Short mmCIF file of C-alpha atoms in Angstrom, two decimals:
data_model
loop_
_atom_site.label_atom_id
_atom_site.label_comp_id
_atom_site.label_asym_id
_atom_site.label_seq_id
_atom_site.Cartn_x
_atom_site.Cartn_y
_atom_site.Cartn_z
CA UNK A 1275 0.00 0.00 0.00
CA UNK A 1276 1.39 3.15 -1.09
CA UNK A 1277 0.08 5.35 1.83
CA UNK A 1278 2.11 2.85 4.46
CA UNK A 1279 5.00 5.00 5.50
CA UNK A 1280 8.46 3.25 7.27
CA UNK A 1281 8.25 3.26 10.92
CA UNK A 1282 9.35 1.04 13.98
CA UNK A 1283 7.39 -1.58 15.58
CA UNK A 1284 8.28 -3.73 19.00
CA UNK A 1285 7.79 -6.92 20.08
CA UNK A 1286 7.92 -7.37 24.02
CA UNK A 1287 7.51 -10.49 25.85
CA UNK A 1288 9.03 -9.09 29.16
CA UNK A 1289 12.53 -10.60 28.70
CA UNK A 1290 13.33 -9.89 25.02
CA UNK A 1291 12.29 -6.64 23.48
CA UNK A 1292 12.87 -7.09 19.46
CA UNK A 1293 11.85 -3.72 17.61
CA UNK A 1294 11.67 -4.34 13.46
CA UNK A 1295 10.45 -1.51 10.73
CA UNK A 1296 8.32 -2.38 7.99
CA UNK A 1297 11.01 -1.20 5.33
CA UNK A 1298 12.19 -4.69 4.45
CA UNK A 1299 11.23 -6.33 7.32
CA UNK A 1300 14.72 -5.43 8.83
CA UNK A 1301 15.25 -6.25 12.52
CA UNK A 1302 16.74 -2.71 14.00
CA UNK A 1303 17.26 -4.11 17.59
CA UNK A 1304 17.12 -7.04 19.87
CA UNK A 1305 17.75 -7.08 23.39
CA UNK A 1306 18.49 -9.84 25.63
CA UNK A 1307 19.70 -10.35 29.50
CA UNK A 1308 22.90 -11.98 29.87
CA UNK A 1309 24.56 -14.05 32.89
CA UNK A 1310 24.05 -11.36 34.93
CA UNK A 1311 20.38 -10.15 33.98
CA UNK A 1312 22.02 -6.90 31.84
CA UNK A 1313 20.48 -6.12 28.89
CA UNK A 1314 22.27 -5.87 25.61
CA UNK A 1315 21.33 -5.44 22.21
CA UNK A 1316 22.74 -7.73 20.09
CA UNK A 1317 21.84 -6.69 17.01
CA UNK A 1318 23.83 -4.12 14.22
CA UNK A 1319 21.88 -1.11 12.95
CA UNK A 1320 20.47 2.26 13.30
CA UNK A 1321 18.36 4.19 15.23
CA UNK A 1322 16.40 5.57 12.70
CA UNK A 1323 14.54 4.31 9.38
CA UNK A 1324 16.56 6.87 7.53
CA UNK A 1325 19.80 5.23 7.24
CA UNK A 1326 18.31 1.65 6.06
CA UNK A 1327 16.70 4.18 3.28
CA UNK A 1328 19.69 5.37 2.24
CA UNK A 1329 21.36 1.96 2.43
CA UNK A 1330 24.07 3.30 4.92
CA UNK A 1331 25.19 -0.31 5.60
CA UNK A 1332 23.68 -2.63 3.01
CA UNK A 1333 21.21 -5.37 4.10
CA UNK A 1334 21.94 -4.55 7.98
CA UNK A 1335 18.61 -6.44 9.42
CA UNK A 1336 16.39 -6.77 6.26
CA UNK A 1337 14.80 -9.66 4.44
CA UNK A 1338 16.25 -10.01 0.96
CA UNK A 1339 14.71 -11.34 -1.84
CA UNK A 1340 13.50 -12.16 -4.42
CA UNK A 1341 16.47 -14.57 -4.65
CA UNK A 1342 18.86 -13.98 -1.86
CA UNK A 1343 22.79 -14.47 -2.59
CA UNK A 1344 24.38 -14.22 -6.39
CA UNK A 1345 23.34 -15.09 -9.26
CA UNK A 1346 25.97 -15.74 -11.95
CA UNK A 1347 26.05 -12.55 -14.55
CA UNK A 1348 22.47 -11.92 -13.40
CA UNK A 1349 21.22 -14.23 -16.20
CA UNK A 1350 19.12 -17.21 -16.22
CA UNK A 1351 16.79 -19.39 -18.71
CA UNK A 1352 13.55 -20.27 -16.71
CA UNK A 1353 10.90 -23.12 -19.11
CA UNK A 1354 12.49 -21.12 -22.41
CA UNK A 1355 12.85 -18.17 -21.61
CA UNK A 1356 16.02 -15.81 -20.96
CA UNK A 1357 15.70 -13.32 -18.13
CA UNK A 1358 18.16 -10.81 -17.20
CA UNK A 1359 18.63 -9.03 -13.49
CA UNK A 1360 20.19 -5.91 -12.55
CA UNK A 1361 23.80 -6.59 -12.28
CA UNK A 1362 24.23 -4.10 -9.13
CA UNK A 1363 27.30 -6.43 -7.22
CA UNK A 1364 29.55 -7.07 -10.75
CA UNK A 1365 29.34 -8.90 -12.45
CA UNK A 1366 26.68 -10.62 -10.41
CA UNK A 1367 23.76 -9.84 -9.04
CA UNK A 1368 22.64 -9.86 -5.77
CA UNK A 1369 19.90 -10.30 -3.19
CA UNK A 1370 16.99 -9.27 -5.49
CA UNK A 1371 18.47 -6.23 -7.56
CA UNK A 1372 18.66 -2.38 -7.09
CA UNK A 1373 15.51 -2.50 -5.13
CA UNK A 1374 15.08 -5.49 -3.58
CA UNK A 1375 12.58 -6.67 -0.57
CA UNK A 1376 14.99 -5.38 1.96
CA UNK A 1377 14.27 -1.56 0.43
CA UNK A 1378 10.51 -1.57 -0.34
CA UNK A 1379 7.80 -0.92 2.07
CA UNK A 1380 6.11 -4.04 3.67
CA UNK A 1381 2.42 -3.62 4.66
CA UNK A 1382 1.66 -4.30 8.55
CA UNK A 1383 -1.02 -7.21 7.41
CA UNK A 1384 -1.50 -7.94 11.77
CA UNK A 1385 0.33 -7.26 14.60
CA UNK A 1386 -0.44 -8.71 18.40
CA UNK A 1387 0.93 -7.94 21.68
CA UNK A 1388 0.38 -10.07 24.73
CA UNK A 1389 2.22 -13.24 25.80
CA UNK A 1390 3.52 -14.21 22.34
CA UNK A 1391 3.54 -10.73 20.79
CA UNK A 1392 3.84 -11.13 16.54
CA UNK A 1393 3.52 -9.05 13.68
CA UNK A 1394 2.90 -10.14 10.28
CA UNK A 1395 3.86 -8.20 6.70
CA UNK A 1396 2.99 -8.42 3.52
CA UNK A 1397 4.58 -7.63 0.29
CA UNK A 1398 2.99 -8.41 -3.51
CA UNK A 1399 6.36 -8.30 -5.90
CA UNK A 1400 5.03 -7.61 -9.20
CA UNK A 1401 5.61 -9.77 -12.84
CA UNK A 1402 9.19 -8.17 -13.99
CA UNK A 1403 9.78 -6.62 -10.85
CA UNK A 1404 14.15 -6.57 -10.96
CA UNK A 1405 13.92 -8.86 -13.96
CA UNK A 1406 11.79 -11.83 -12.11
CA UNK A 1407 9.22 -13.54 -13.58
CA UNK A 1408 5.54 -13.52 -12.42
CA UNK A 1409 3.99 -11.90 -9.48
CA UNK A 1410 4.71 -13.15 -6.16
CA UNK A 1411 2.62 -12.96 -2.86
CA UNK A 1412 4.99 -12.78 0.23
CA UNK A 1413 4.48 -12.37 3.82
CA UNK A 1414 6.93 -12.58 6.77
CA UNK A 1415 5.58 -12.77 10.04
CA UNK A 1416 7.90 -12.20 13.24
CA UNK A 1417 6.75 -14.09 16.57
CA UNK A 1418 7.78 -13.97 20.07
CA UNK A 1419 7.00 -17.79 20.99
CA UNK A 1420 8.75 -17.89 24.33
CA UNK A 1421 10.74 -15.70 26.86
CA UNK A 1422 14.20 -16.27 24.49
CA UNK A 1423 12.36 -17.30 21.48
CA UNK A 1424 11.78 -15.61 18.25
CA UNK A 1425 10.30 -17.34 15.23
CA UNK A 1426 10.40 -16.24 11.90
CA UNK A 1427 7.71 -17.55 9.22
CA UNK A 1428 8.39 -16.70 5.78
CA UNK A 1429 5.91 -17.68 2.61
CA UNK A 1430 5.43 -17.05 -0.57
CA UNK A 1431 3.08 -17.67 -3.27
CA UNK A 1432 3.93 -18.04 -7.44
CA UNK A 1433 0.93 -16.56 -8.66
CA UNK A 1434 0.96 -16.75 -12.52
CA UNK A 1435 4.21 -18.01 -13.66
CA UNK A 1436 7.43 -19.99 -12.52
CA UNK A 1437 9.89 -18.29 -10.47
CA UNK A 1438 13.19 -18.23 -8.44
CA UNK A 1439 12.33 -17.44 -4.66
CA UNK A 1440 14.73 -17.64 -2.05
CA UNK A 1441 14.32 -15.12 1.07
CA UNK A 1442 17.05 -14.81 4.00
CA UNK A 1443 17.43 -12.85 6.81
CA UNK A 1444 20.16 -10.37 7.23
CA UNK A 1445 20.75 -9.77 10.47
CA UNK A 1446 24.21 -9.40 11.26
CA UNK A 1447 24.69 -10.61 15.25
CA UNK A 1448 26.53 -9.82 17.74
CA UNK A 1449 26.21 -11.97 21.00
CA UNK A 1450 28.54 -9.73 23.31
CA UNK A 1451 26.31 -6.37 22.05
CA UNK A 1452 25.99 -4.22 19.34
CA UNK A 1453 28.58 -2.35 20.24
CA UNK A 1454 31.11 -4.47 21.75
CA UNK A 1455 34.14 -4.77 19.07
CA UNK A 1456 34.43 -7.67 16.43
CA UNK A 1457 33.16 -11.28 17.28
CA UNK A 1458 36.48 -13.36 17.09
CA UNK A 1459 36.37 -14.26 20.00
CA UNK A 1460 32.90 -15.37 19.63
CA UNK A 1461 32.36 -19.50 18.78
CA UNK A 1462 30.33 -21.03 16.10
CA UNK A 1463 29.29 -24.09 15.58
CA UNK A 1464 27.58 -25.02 12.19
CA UNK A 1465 25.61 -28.36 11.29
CA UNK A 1466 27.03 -28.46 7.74
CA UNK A 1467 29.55 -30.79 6.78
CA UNK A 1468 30.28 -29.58 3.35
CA UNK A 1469 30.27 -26.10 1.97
CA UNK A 1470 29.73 -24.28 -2.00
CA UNK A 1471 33.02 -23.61 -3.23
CA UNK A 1472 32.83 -20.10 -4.90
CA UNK A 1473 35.13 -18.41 -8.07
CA UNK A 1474 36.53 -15.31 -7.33
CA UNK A 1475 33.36 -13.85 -8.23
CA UNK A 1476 31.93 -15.63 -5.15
CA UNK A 1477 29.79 -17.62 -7.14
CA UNK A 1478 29.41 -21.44 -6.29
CA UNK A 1479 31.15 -23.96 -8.68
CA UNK A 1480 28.75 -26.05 -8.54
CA UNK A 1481 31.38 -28.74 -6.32
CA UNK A 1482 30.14 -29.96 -2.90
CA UNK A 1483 32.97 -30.16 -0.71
CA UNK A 1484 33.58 -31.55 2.62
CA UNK A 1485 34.58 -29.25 5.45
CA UNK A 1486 36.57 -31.67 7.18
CA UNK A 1487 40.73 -30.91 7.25
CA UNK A 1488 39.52 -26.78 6.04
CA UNK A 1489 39.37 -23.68 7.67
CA UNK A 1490 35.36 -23.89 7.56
CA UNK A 1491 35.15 -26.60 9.86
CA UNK A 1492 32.43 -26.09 12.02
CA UNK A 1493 30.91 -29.35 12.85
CA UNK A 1494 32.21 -28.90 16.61
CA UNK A 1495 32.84 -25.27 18.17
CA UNK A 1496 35.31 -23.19 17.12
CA UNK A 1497 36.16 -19.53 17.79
CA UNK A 1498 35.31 -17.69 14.84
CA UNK A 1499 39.03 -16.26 14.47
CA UNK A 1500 40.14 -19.47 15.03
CA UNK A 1501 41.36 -19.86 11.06
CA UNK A 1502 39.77 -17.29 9.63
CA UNK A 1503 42.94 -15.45 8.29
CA UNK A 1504 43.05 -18.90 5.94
CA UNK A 1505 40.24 -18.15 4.06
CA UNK A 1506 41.10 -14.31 2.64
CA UNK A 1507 38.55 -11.47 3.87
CA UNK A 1508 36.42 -14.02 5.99
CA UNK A 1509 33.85 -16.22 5.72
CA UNK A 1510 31.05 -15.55 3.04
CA UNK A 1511 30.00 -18.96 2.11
CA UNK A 1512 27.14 -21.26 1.85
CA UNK A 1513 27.08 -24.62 3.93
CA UNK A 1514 25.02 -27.58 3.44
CA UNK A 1515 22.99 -27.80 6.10
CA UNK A 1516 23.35 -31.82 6.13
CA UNK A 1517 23.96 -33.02 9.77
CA UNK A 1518 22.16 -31.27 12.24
CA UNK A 1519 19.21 -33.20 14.50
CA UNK A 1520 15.50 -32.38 14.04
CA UNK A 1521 12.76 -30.74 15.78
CA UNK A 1522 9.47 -29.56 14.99
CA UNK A 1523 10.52 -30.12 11.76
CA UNK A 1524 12.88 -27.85 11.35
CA UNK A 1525 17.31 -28.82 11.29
CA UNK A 1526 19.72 -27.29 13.79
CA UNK A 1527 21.75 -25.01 11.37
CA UNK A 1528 23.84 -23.87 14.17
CA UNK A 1529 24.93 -22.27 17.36
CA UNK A 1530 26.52 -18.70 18.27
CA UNK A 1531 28.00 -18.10 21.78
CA UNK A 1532 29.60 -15.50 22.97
CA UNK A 1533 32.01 -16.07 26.38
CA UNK A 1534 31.96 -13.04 28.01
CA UNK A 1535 28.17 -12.87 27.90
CA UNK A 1536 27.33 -16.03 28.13
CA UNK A 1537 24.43 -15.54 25.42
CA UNK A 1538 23.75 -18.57 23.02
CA UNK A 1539 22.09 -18.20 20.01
CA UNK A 1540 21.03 -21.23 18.16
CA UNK A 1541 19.56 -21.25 15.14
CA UNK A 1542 17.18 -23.98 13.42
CA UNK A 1543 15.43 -23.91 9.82
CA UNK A 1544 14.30 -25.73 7.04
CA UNK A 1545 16.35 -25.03 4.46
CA UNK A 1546 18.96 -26.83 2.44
CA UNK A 1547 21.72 -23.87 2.82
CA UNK A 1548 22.95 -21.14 5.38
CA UNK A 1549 25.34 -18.37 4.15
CA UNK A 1550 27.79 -17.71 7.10
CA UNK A 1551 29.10 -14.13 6.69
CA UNK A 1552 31.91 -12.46 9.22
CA UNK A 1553 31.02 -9.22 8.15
CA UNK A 1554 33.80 -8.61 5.63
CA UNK A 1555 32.89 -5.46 4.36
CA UNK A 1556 32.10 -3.78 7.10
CA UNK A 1557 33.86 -0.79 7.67
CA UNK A 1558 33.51 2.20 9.83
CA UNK A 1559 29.85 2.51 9.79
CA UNK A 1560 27.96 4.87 12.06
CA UNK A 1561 25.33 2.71 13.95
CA UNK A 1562 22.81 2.69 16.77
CA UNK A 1563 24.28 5.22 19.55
CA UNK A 1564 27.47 6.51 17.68
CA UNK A 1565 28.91 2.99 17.71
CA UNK A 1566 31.28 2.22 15.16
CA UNK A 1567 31.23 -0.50 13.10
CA UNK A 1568 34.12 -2.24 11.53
CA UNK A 1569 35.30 -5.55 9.46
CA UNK A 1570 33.91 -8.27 11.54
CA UNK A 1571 31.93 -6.60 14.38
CA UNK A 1572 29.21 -9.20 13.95
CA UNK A 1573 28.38 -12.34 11.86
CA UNK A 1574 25.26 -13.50 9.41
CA UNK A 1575 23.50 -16.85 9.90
CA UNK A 1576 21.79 -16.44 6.63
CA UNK A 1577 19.46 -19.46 5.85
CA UNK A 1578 18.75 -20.05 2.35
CA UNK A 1579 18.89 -21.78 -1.15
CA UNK A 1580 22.23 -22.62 -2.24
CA UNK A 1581 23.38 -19.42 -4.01
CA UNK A 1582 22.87 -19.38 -8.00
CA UNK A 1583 20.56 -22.31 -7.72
CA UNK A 1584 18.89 -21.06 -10.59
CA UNK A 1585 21.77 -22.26 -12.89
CA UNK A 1586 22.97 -24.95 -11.11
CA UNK A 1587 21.27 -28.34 -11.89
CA UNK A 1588 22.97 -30.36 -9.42
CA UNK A 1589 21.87 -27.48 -6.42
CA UNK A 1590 18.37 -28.21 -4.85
CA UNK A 1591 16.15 -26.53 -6.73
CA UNK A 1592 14.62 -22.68 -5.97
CA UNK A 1593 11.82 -22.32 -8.50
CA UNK A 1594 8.38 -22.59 -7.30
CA UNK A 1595 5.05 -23.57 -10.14
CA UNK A 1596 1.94 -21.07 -10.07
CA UNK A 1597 0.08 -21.66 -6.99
CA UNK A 1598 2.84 -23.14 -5.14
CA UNK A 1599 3.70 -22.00 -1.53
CA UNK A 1600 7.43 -21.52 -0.66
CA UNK A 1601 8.20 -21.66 2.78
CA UNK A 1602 11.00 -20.94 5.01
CA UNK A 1603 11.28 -21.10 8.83
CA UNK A 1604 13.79 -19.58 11.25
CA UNK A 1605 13.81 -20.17 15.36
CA UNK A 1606 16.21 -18.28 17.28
CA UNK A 1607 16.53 -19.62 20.39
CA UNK A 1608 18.16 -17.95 22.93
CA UNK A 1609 20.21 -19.03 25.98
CA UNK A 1610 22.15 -18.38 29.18
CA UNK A 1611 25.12 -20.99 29.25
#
């Protein structure tokens, strides 16, 4: 709806208080007790709506979408027919275009307070909207389902033609606070046993490889620093999500803990990929308070399709029929350990 204007919303439960804006669904801040009952946010981002606008730090909180991640020279052939994205990260493109989910205007379809508080928004992506085929029906709601709990539902419906859809959440996180320096220190622990190989474009290969013997080991906890000066800038690859025990239906994708805090994030879903992201490019942003942010002050647990599924045959397919319903679920469960 056109007359829907960006502004703030909060989620309370008592013991989390999670405020998100209806520009892109972006998280802005999310604040949790640690050992000792303080309060931190743990969340990167701004106090305002204005600098998400403007794209001061790109993706900081938002859903992205239409397709999430690269896609190889922003090209692919879909039951015939050639499309062609906007190439805005060359010579790929990336999370959805110029204008992607994370920078339009979501409309506030419901939103609850009360014991589990949620809010629910709505976005209709139109037939050639950033190149993609067919419109698309998506909403996103947010829930509060216990005191350290926060669900995320995301669906979407192919209303008239085939399309790519893959959605992830950008939140970068930061267990020790927002503001608390980088997250080396910080362990991870990812259920994925093999990992995307990218070019230097940092698009997959198309080879699965195992993790095992490499720097992006994860399968038990390791401080995020730990090898990271192996692998270049950082992390920014997609692991298969292939070994982590069920619940609810929904995989354990993995776990963040931070030491000093004690906070625990862990993180289930029910998709076949998660981008882990160490913050690369951050550098000297201006965020929530006058806090600076630089290169790895927080990490992404993005969960998603493999990236550039679209033109890889061998990668689990992303394209939903008309009528079909894609679906993607994220719990955040959080913990004093």
């Amino acid at each position: 709806m056109a007359d829907q204007k960006p502004q703030i919303f909060e989620l309370n439960n008592g013991t989390m208080q999670v405020k998100i804006t209806n520009l892109g669904c972006t998280i802005t801040s999310l604040s949790l007790p640690d050992k000792n009952g303080n309060l931190a946010d743990v969340v990167l981002g701004f106090d305002s709506v204005e600098p998400y606008l403007n794209r001061v730090a790109p993706y900081f909180g938002a859903i992205v979408g239409r397709v999430a991640n690269r896609i190889k020279d922003g090209k692919f052939t879909l039951n015939g027919v050639d499309y062609t994205l906007p190439v805005n990260r060359p010579p790929n493109s990336l999370h959805g275009g110029n204008k992607g989910f994370d920078i339009v205007v979501w409309e506030v379809a419901e939103y609850k307070k009360g014991e589990k508080p949620s809010i629910t928004f709505k976005y209709h992506s139109r037939d050639g909207e950033e190149g993609y085929p067919g419109d698309l029906s998506v909403t996103a709601t947010y829930t509060l389902t216990s005191s350290m709990t926060m669900r995320l539902d995301m669906e979407a419906v192919a209303e008239n033609k085939a399309t790519p859809v893959s959605l992830a959440q950008h939140t970068y996180w930061n267990l020790g606070g927002h503001n608390s320096g980088n997250i080396l220190d910080q362990s991870v622990q990812i259920w994925g046993s093999h990992v995307t190989p990218v070019d230097q474009n940092i698009v997959p290969t198309g080879e699965i490889m195992p993790v095992k013997g490499t720097p992006f080991d994860f399968t038990t906890e390791k401080k995020v620093g730990a090898s990271i000066h192996e692998v270049g800038l950082g992390y920014d690859h997609n692991y298969v999500l292939d070994c982590g025990e069920e619940k609810e239906g929904l995989k354990h994708a993995a776990k963040f803990k931070d030491p000093s805090s004690s906070r625990v994030l862990d993180l289930w879903t029910n998709t076949p990929g998660m981008q882990f992201y160490t913050a690369n490019y951050v550098n000297g942003i201006v965020g929530k308070g006058g806090a600076v942010y630089g290169k790895h002050s927080g990490l992404c647990l993005e969960t998603q399709g493999f990236p550039n599924a679209v033109n890889q045959p061998n990668f689990p397919s992303v394209v939903i029929q008309p009528g079909e319903k894609y679906e993607h679920t994220m719990l955040f469960e959080f913990s004093i350990e």
